[in-house]
mmCIF file of the C-alpha atoms, coordinates in Angstrom:
data_MODEL
# 
_entry.id   MODEL 
# 
loop_
_atom_site.group_PDB 
_atom_site.id 
_atom_site.type_symbol 
_atom_site.label_atom_id 
_atom_site.label_alt_id 
_atom_site.label_comp_id 
_atom_site.label_asym_id 
_atom_site.label_entity_id 
_atom_site.label_seq_id 
_atom_site.pdbx_PDB_ins_code 
_atom_site.Cartn_x 
_atom_site.Cartn_y 
_atom_site.Cartn_z 
_atom_site.occupancy 
_atom_site.B_iso_or_equiv 
_atom_site.pdbx_formal_charge 
_atom_site.auth_seq_id 
_atom_site.auth_comp_id 
_atom_site.auth_asym_id 
_atom_site.auth_atom_id 
_atom_site.pdbx_PDB_model_num 
ATOM 1   C CA . MET A 1 1   ? -14.156 14.841  -11.348 1.00 0.00 ? 1   MET A CA 1 
ATOM 2   C CA . SER A 1 2   ? -16.932 14.806  -9.061  1.00 0.00 ? 2   SER A CA 1 
ATOM 3   C CA . ASN A 1 3   ? -17.851 16.651  -5.868  1.00 0.00 ? 3   ASN A CA 1 
ATOM 4   C CA . CYS A 1 4   ? -16.866 15.131  -2.590  1.00 0.00 ? 4   CYS A CA 1 
ATOM 5   C CA . VAL A 1 5   ? -19.473 15.391  0.109   1.00 0.00 ? 5   VAL A CA 1 
ATOM 6   C CA . CYS A 1 6   ? -17.309 18.203  1.585   1.00 0.00 ? 6   CYS A CA 1 
ATOM 7   C CA . GLY A 1 7   ? -17.727 20.117  -1.398  1.00 0.00 ? 7   GLY A CA 1 
ATOM 8   C CA . ALA A 1 8   ? -14.139 19.499  -2.694  1.00 0.00 ? 8   ALA A CA 1 
ATOM 9   C CA . LYS A 1 9   ? -13.588 18.500  -6.075  1.00 0.00 ? 9   LYS A CA 1 
ATOM 10  C CA . LYS A 1 10  ? -12.194 14.923  -5.787  1.00 0.00 ? 10  LYS A CA 1 
ATOM 11  C CA . GLU A 1 11  ? -10.474 12.915  -8.704  1.00 0.00 ? 11  GLU A CA 1 
ATOM 12  C CA . GLU A 1 12  ? -12.450 9.805   -9.717  1.00 0.00 ? 12  GLU A CA 1 
ATOM 13  C CA . LYS A 1 13  ? -10.378 6.584   -9.834  1.00 0.00 ? 13  LYS A CA 1 
ATOM 14  C CA . LYS A 1 14  ? -10.866 5.004   -13.227 1.00 0.00 ? 14  LYS A CA 1 
ATOM 15  C CA . ILE A 1 15  ? -10.159 1.484   -14.051 1.00 0.00 ? 15  ILE A CA 1 
ATOM 16  C CA . GLN A 1 16  ? -10.590 0.199   -17.222 1.00 0.00 ? 16  GLN A CA 1 
ATOM 17  C CA . VAL A 1 17  ? -13.222 -2.334  -18.308 1.00 0.00 ? 17  VAL A CA 1 
ATOM 18  C CA . ASN A 1 18  ? -12.768 -4.685  -21.548 1.00 0.00 ? 18  ASN A CA 1 
ATOM 19  C CA . VAL A 1 19  ? -16.460 -5.079  -22.642 1.00 0.00 ? 19  VAL A CA 1 
ATOM 20  C CA . ASN A 1 20  ? -15.257 -8.376  -24.487 1.00 0.00 ? 20  ASN A CA 1 
ATOM 21  C CA . ASP A 1 21  ? -14.242 -9.744  -21.203 1.00 0.00 ? 21  ASP A CA 1 
ATOM 22  C CA . VAL A 1 22  ? -17.756 -8.995  -19.785 1.00 0.00 ? 22  VAL A CA 1 
ATOM 23  C CA . ARG A 1 23  ? -19.444 -10.598 -22.807 1.00 0.00 ? 23  ARG A CA 1 
ATOM 24  C CA . LYS A 1 24  ? -17.366 -13.893 -22.343 1.00 0.00 ? 24  LYS A CA 1 
ATOM 25  C CA . LEU A 1 25  ? -18.357 -13.801 -18.530 1.00 0.00 ? 25  LEU A CA 1 
ATOM 26  C CA . LEU A 1 26  ? -21.804 -13.605 -19.437 1.00 0.00 ? 26  LEU A CA 1 
ATOM 27  C CA . LYS A 1 27  ? -21.991 -16.292 -22.103 1.00 0.00 ? 27  LYS A CA 1 
ATOM 28  C CA . LYS A 1 28  ? -23.273 -19.099 -19.762 1.00 0.00 ? 28  LYS A CA 1 
ATOM 29  C CA . TYR A 1 29  ? -26.205 -16.676 -18.864 1.00 0.00 ? 29  TYR A CA 1 
ATOM 30  C CA . GLU A 1 30  ? -27.353 -16.177 -22.607 1.00 0.00 ? 30  GLU A CA 1 
ATOM 31  C CA . GLU A 1 31  ? -31.017 -16.683 -23.073 1.00 0.00 ? 31  GLU A CA 1 
ATOM 32  C CA . LYS A 1 32  ? -31.572 -17.687 -19.554 1.00 0.00 ? 32  LYS A CA 1 
ATOM 33  C CA . LYS A 1 33  ? -34.256 -15.752 -17.544 1.00 0.00 ? 33  LYS A CA 1 
ATOM 34  C CA . GLY A 1 34  ? -33.721 -14.952 -13.745 1.00 0.00 ? 34  GLY A CA 1 
ATOM 35  C CA . VAL A 1 35  ? -30.119 -14.880 -13.371 1.00 0.00 ? 35  VAL A CA 1 
ATOM 36  C CA . LEU A 1 36  ? -29.698 -10.967 -13.338 1.00 0.00 ? 36  LEU A CA 1 
ATOM 37  C CA . VAL A 1 37  ? -28.447 -11.238 -9.895  1.00 0.00 ? 37  VAL A CA 1 
ATOM 38  C CA . HIS A 1 38  ? -25.859 -14.257 -10.495 1.00 0.00 ? 38  HIS A CA 1 
ATOM 39  C CA . ALA A 1 39  ? -24.373 -12.153 -13.328 1.00 0.00 ? 39  ALA A CA 1 
ATOM 40  C CA . LEU A 1 40  ? -24.053 -9.170  -11.347 1.00 0.00 ? 40  LEU A CA 1 
ATOM 41  C CA . GLN A 1 41  ? -22.264 -11.356 -8.626  1.00 0.00 ? 41  GLN A CA 1 
ATOM 42  C CA . ASP A 1 42  ? -20.004 -12.731 -11.381 1.00 0.00 ? 42  ASP A CA 1 
ATOM 43  C CA . VAL A 1 43  ? -19.207 -9.172  -12.774 1.00 0.00 ? 43  VAL A CA 1 
ATOM 44  C CA . GLN A 1 44  ? -18.348 -7.818  -9.528  1.00 0.00 ? 44  GLN A CA 1 
ATOM 45  C CA . LYS A 1 45  ? -16.267 -10.776 -8.496  1.00 0.00 ? 45  LYS A CA 1 
ATOM 46  C CA . GLU A 1 46  ? -14.310 -10.305 -11.717 1.00 0.00 ? 46  GLU A CA 1 
ATOM 47  C CA . PHE A 1 47  ? -13.787 -6.288  -11.207 1.00 0.00 ? 47  PHE A CA 1 
ATOM 48  C CA . GLY A 1 48  ? -14.477 -5.832  -7.551  1.00 0.00 ? 48  GLY A CA 1 
ATOM 49  C CA . PHE A 1 49  ? -17.370 -3.688  -8.309  1.00 0.00 ? 49  PHE A CA 1 
ATOM 50  C CA . LEU A 1 50  ? -19.902 -3.071  -10.963 1.00 0.00 ? 50  LEU A CA 1 
ATOM 51  C CA . PRO A 1 51  ? -18.434 -0.653  -13.493 1.00 0.00 ? 51  PRO A CA 1 
ATOM 52  C CA . GLU A 1 52  ? -21.175 1.248   -15.630 1.00 0.00 ? 52  GLU A CA 1 
ATOM 53  C CA . GLU A 1 53  ? -19.814 -0.290  -19.200 1.00 0.00 ? 53  GLU A CA 1 
ATOM 54  C CA . ALA A 1 54  ? -20.289 -3.610  -17.507 1.00 0.00 ? 54  ALA A CA 1 
ATOM 55  C CA . LEU A 1 55  ? -23.973 -2.952  -16.476 1.00 0.00 ? 55  LEU A CA 1 
ATOM 56  C CA . LYS A 1 56  ? -24.655 -1.794  -20.270 1.00 0.00 ? 56  LYS A CA 1 
ATOM 57  C CA . VAL A 1 57  ? -23.398 -5.080  -21.529 1.00 0.00 ? 57  VAL A CA 1 
ATOM 58  C CA . ILE A 1 58  ? -25.345 -7.267  -19.011 1.00 0.00 ? 58  ILE A CA 1 
ATOM 59  C CA . ALA A 1 59  ? -28.825 -5.210  -19.696 1.00 0.00 ? 59  ALA A CA 1 
ATOM 60  C CA . GLU A 1 60  ? -27.470 -5.649  -23.754 1.00 0.00 ? 60  GLU A CA 1 
ATOM 61  C CA . VAL A 1 61  ? -26.956 -9.547  -23.196 1.00 0.00 ? 61  VAL A CA 1 
ATOM 62  C CA . MET A 1 62  ? -29.962 -9.951  -21.027 1.00 0.00 ? 62  MET A CA 1 
ATOM 63  C CA . ASP A 1 63  ? -32.283 -7.660  -23.004 1.00 0.00 ? 63  ASP A CA 1 
ATOM 64  C CA . LEU A 1 64  ? -33.184 -5.774  -20.104 1.00 0.00 ? 64  LEU A CA 1 
ATOM 65  C CA . SER A 1 65  ? -33.141 -1.875  -19.848 1.00 0.00 ? 65  SER A CA 1 
ATOM 66  C CA . LEU A 1 66  ? -30.016 -0.540  -17.989 1.00 0.00 ? 66  LEU A CA 1 
ATOM 67  C CA . ALA A 1 67  ? -32.601 0.948   -15.594 1.00 0.00 ? 67  ALA A CA 1 
ATOM 68  C CA . HIS A 1 68  ? -33.576 -2.101  -14.427 1.00 0.00 ? 68  HIS A CA 1 
ATOM 69  C CA . VAL A 1 69  ? -30.148 -3.851  -13.991 1.00 0.00 ? 69  VAL A CA 1 
ATOM 70  C CA . TYR A 1 70  ? -29.225 -0.758  -12.098 1.00 0.00 ? 70  TYR A CA 1 
ATOM 71  C CA . GLY A 1 71  ? -32.474 -1.015  -10.097 1.00 0.00 ? 71  GLY A CA 1 
ATOM 72  C CA . VAL A 1 72  ? -31.731 -4.577  -8.911  1.00 0.00 ? 72  VAL A CA 1 
ATOM 73  C CA . ALA A 1 73  ? -27.976 -3.892  -8.508  1.00 0.00 ? 73  ALA A CA 1 
ATOM 74  C CA . SER A 1 74  ? -28.707 -0.780  -6.331  1.00 0.00 ? 74  SER A CA 1 
ATOM 75  C CA . PHE A 1 75  ? -31.422 -2.394  -4.280  1.00 0.00 ? 75  PHE A CA 1 
ATOM 76  C CA . TYR A 1 76  ? -28.707 -4.929  -2.743  1.00 0.00 ? 76  TYR A CA 1 
ATOM 77  C CA . ALA A 1 77  ? -26.387 -3.473  -0.071  1.00 0.00 ? 77  ALA A CA 1 
ATOM 78  C CA . HIS A 1 78  ? -23.772 -6.053  -1.132  1.00 0.00 ? 78  HIS A CA 1 
ATOM 79  C CA . PHE A 1 79  ? -23.268 -4.601  -4.679  1.00 0.00 ? 79  PHE A CA 1 
ATOM 80  C CA . TYR A 1 80  ? -20.714 -1.665  -5.255  1.00 0.00 ? 80  TYR A CA 1 
ATOM 81  C CA . PHE A 1 81  ? -20.380 0.964   -8.126  1.00 0.00 ? 81  PHE A CA 1 
ATOM 82  C CA . THR A 1 82  ? -17.161 2.224   -7.410  1.00 0.00 ? 82  THR A CA 1 
ATOM 83  C CA . PRO A 1 83  ? -13.545 0.788   -7.293  1.00 0.00 ? 83  PRO A CA 1 
ATOM 84  C CA . ARG A 1 84  ? -12.680 -1.273  -3.880  1.00 0.00 ? 84  ARG A CA 1 
ATOM 85  C CA . GLY A 1 85  ? -9.387  -2.091  -2.428  1.00 0.00 ? 85  GLY A CA 1 
ATOM 86  C CA . LYS A 1 86  ? -7.717  -5.357  -2.205  1.00 0.00 ? 86  LYS A CA 1 
ATOM 87  C CA . ASN A 1 87  ? -8.268  -5.329  1.635   1.00 0.00 ? 87  ASN A CA 1 
ATOM 88  C CA . ILE A 1 88  ? -11.376 -4.104  2.886   1.00 0.00 ? 88  ILE A CA 1 
ATOM 89  C CA . ILE A 1 89  ? -11.321 -2.848  6.537   1.00 0.00 ? 89  ILE A CA 1 
ATOM 90  C CA . LYS A 1 90  ? -14.541 -2.630  8.373   1.00 0.00 ? 90  LYS A CA 1 
ATOM 91  C CA . VAL A 1 91  ? -14.734 -0.757  11.785  1.00 0.00 ? 91  VAL A CA 1 
ATOM 92  C CA . CYS A 1 92  ? -17.784 -1.407  13.815  1.00 0.00 ? 92  CYS A CA 1 
ATOM 93  C CA . THR A 1 93  ? -19.441 1.660   15.021  1.00 0.00 ? 93  THR A CA 1 
ATOM 94  C CA . GLY A 1 94  ? -22.235 -0.228  16.903  1.00 0.00 ? 94  GLY A CA 1 
ATOM 95  C CA . THR A 1 95  ? -23.358 0.780   20.531  1.00 0.00 ? 95  THR A CA 1 
ATOM 96  C CA . ALA A 1 96  ? -20.809 -2.053  22.496  1.00 0.00 ? 96  ALA A CA 1 
ATOM 97  C CA . CYS A 1 97  ? -17.810 -1.036  19.889  1.00 0.00 ? 97  CYS A CA 1 
ATOM 98  C CA . HIS A 1 98  ? -18.243 2.636   20.189  1.00 0.00 ? 98  HIS A CA 1 
ATOM 99  C CA . VAL A 1 99  ? -18.272 2.585   23.930  1.00 0.00 ? 99  VAL A CA 1 
ATOM 100 C CA . ARG A 1 100 ? -15.078 0.458   23.945  1.00 0.00 ? 100 ARG A CA 1 
ATOM 101 C CA . GLY A 1 101 ? -13.062 2.734   21.573  1.00 0.00 ? 101 GLY A CA 1 
ATOM 102 C CA . SER A 1 102 ? -14.088 1.856   18.201  1.00 0.00 ? 102 SER A CA 1 
ATOM 103 C CA . LYS A 1 103 ? -13.738 5.798   17.056  1.00 0.00 ? 103 LYS A CA 1 
ATOM 104 C CA . VAL A 1 104 ? -10.203 5.810   18.219  1.00 0.00 ? 104 VAL A CA 1 
ATOM 105 C CA . ILE A 1 105 ? -9.363  2.774   15.927  1.00 0.00 ? 105 ILE A CA 1 
ATOM 106 C CA . LEU A 1 106 ? -11.260 4.452   12.969  1.00 0.00 ? 106 LEU A CA 1 
ATOM 107 C CA . GLU A 1 107 ? -9.370  7.829   13.271  1.00 0.00 ? 107 GLU A CA 1 
ATOM 108 C CA . GLY A 1 108 ? -6.338  5.881   13.671  1.00 0.00 ? 108 GLY A CA 1 
ATOM 109 C CA . LEU A 1 109 ? -7.072  3.768   10.304  1.00 0.00 ? 109 LEU A CA 1 
ATOM 110 C CA . GLU A 1 110 ? -7.715  6.979   8.596   1.00 0.00 ? 110 GLU A CA 1 
ATOM 111 C CA . GLU A 1 111 ? -4.580  8.510   9.524   1.00 0.00 ? 111 GLU A CA 1 
ATOM 112 C CA . GLU A 1 112 ? -2.676  5.708   8.807   1.00 0.00 ? 112 GLU A CA 1 
ATOM 113 C CA . LEU A 1 113 ? -4.367  5.130   5.350   1.00 0.00 ? 113 LEU A CA 1 
ATOM 114 C CA . GLY A 1 114 ? -4.730  8.971   4.458   1.00 0.00 ? 114 GLY A CA 1 
ATOM 115 C CA . ILE A 1 115 ? -8.401  8.324   3.578   1.00 0.00 ? 115 ILE A CA 1 
ATOM 116 C CA . LYS A 1 116 ? -11.646 8.680   5.468   1.00 0.00 ? 116 LYS A CA 1 
ATOM 117 C CA . ALA A 1 117 ? -14.339 5.894   6.176   1.00 0.00 ? 117 ALA A CA 1 
ATOM 118 C CA . GLY A 1 118 ? -15.983 4.825   2.973   1.00 0.00 ? 118 GLY A CA 1 
ATOM 119 C CA . GLU A 1 119 ? -12.959 5.694   0.776   1.00 0.00 ? 119 GLU A CA 1 
ATOM 120 C CA . THR A 1 120 ? -10.216 3.631   -1.170  1.00 0.00 ? 120 THR A CA 1 
ATOM 121 C CA . THR A 1 121 ? -6.650  4.461   -1.214  1.00 0.00 ? 121 THR A CA 1 
ATOM 122 C CA . ASP A 1 122 ? -5.244  5.660   -4.516  1.00 0.00 ? 122 ASP A CA 1 
ATOM 123 C CA . ASP A 1 123 ? -3.161  2.446   -5.418  1.00 0.00 ? 123 ASP A CA 1 
ATOM 124 C CA . PHE A 1 124 ? -6.408  0.180   -4.448  1.00 0.00 ? 124 PHE A CA 1 
ATOM 125 C CA . GLU A 1 125 ? -4.896  -1.392  -1.597  1.00 0.00 ? 125 GLU A CA 1 
ATOM 126 C CA . PHE A 1 126 ? -7.460  -0.463  1.056   1.00 0.00 ? 126 PHE A CA 1 
ATOM 127 C CA . THR A 1 127 ? -10.745 0.415   1.347   1.00 0.00 ? 127 THR A CA 1 
ATOM 128 C CA . LEU A 1 128 ? -12.063 1.334   4.953   1.00 0.00 ? 128 LEU A CA 1 
ATOM 129 C CA . GLU A 1 129 ? -15.520 1.123   6.117   1.00 0.00 ? 129 GLU A CA 1 
ATOM 130 C CA . THR A 1 130 ? -17.701 1.590   9.068   1.00 0.00 ? 130 THR A CA 1 
ATOM 131 C CA . VAL A 1 131 ? -20.629 -1.037  9.549   1.00 0.00 ? 131 VAL A CA 1 
ATOM 132 C CA . SER A 1 132 ? -23.439 -0.637  12.024  1.00 0.00 ? 132 SER A CA 1 
ATOM 133 C CA . CYS A 1 133 ? -22.723 -4.190  13.886  1.00 0.00 ? 133 CYS A CA 1 
ATOM 134 C CA . VAL A 1 134 ? -20.854 -7.336  12.947  1.00 0.00 ? 134 VAL A CA 1 
ATOM 135 C CA . GLY A 1 135 ? -22.584 -9.223  15.748  1.00 0.00 ? 135 GLY A CA 1 
ATOM 136 C CA . CYS A 1 136 ? -19.515 -9.947  17.750  1.00 0.00 ? 136 CYS A CA 1 
ATOM 137 C CA . CYS A 1 137 ? -20.539 -7.410  20.581  1.00 0.00 ? 137 CYS A CA 1 
ATOM 138 C CA . ALA A 1 138 ? -18.524 -9.476  23.157  1.00 0.00 ? 138 ALA A CA 1 
ATOM 139 C CA . LEU A 1 139 ? -15.258 -8.753  21.693  1.00 0.00 ? 139 LEU A CA 1 
ATOM 140 C CA . ALA A 1 140 ? -15.891 -4.856  20.973  1.00 0.00 ? 140 ALA A CA 1 
ATOM 141 C CA . PRO A 1 141 ? -14.412 -2.858  19.609  1.00 0.00 ? 141 PRO A CA 1 
ATOM 142 C CA . VAL A 1 142 ? -14.339 -4.933  16.606  1.00 0.00 ? 142 VAL A CA 1 
ATOM 143 C CA . VAL A 1 143 ? -12.479 -4.613  13.074  1.00 0.00 ? 143 VAL A CA 1 
ATOM 144 C CA . VAL A 1 144 ? -13.197 -6.963  10.322  1.00 0.00 ? 144 VAL A CA 1 
ATOM 145 C CA . VAL A 1 145 ? -10.264 -7.269  7.845   1.00 0.00 ? 145 VAL A CA 1 
ATOM 146 C CA . ASN A 1 146 ? -11.051 -8.965  4.908   1.00 0.00 ? 146 ASN A CA 1 
ATOM 147 C CA . GLU A 1 147 ? -13.799 -11.011 6.073   1.00 0.00 ? 147 GLU A CA 1 
ATOM 148 C CA . GLU A 1 148 ? -11.760 -12.150 9.321   1.00 0.00 ? 148 GLU A CA 1 
ATOM 149 C CA . VAL A 1 149 ? -12.403 -10.601 12.801  1.00 0.00 ? 149 VAL A CA 1 
ATOM 150 C CA . SER A 1 150 ? -9.273  -9.177  13.706  1.00 0.00 ? 150 SER A CA 1 
ATOM 151 C CA . ARG A 1 151 ? -8.331  -9.209  17.560  1.00 0.00 ? 151 ARG A CA 1 
ATOM 152 C CA . GLU A 1 152 ? -5.653  -6.226  16.951  1.00 0.00 ? 152 GLU A CA 1 
ATOM 153 C CA . LYS A 1 153 ? -6.821  -2.648  18.193  1.00 0.00 ? 153 LYS A CA 1 
ATOM 154 C CA . ASN A 1 154 ? -3.818  -1.071  17.338  1.00 0.00 ? 154 ASN A CA 1 
ATOM 155 C CA . SER A 1 155 ? -4.570  0.553   13.852  1.00 0.00 ? 155 SER A CA 1 
ATOM 156 C CA . LYS A 1 156 ? -0.862  0.839   13.008  1.00 0.00 ? 156 LYS A CA 1 
ATOM 157 C CA . LYS A 1 157 ? -0.253  -2.696  13.624  1.00 0.00 ? 157 LYS A CA 1 
ATOM 158 C CA . ILE A 1 158 ? -3.437  -3.781  11.563  1.00 0.00 ? 158 ILE A CA 1 
ATOM 159 C CA . ILE A 1 159 ? -2.013  -1.982  8.666   1.00 0.00 ? 159 ILE A CA 1 
ATOM 160 C CA . ALA A 1 160 ? 1.530   -3.430  9.319   1.00 0.00 ? 160 ALA A CA 1 
ATOM 161 C CA . ILE A 1 161 ? 0.101   -6.908  9.321   1.00 0.00 ? 161 ILE A CA 1 
ATOM 162 C CA . LEU A 1 162 ? -1.649  -6.395  5.984   1.00 0.00 ? 162 LEU A CA 1 
ATOM 163 C CA . LYS A 1 163 ? 1.302   -4.771  4.553   1.00 0.00 ? 163 LYS A CA 1 
ATOM 164 C CA . ASN A 1 164 ? 3.358   -7.869  5.534   1.00 0.00 ? 164 ASN A CA 1 
ATOM 165 C CA . LYS A 1 165 ? 0.780   -10.281 4.082   1.00 0.00 ? 165 LYS A CA 1 
ATOM 166 C CA . LYS A 1 166 ? 1.098   -8.507  0.736   1.00 0.00 ? 166 LYS A CA 1 
ATOM 167 C CA . GLU A 1 167 ? 4.805   -8.702  0.944   1.00 0.00 ? 167 GLU A CA 1 
ATOM 168 C CA . GLU A 1 168 ? 4.523   -12.464 1.607   1.00 0.00 ? 168 GLU A CA 1 
ATOM 169 C CA . ASN A 1 169 ? 2.190   -12.713 -1.229  1.00 0.00 ? 169 ASN A CA 1 
ATOM 170 C CA . ASP A 1 170 ? 4.622   -10.646 -3.751  1.00 0.00 ? 170 ASP A CA 1 
ATOM 171 C CA . GLU A 1 171 ? 7.563   -12.788 -2.757  1.00 0.00 ? 171 GLU A CA 1 
# 
């Protein structure tokens, strides 16, 4: 259990990590120098985030301290230490998007998904994030779904599109 920023206790989402899988993944980096970021990228690609157990294995295999590995991983914004959803929804909250209604879209997505920005649904299907600017101000308000800019501005339709894609992939 950890404390939420609101002060309430929140159940942590736990994903099992097989350290042998991490060791196999890192085999190509044994006895090589200057490859820590590549190893972190490979582990994150495999698990969707950097589990603590995997960071310990990386430190051991690369003969580095855990503090060093964590220090490098935490320096870069694209590394994550908590599990993320299969679908990443980013709502731009930059000036142009804010003025043109991104807050309404964000609130709609929060209501549809039952989570707040920065959180992941319990089934790990969706992660909702805010970003300062995605560089598409002419299209404001902008929502990026799985690295693709969405033209959809209705939060219910965004979720419906993602759920339809999931059903198509499951068939």
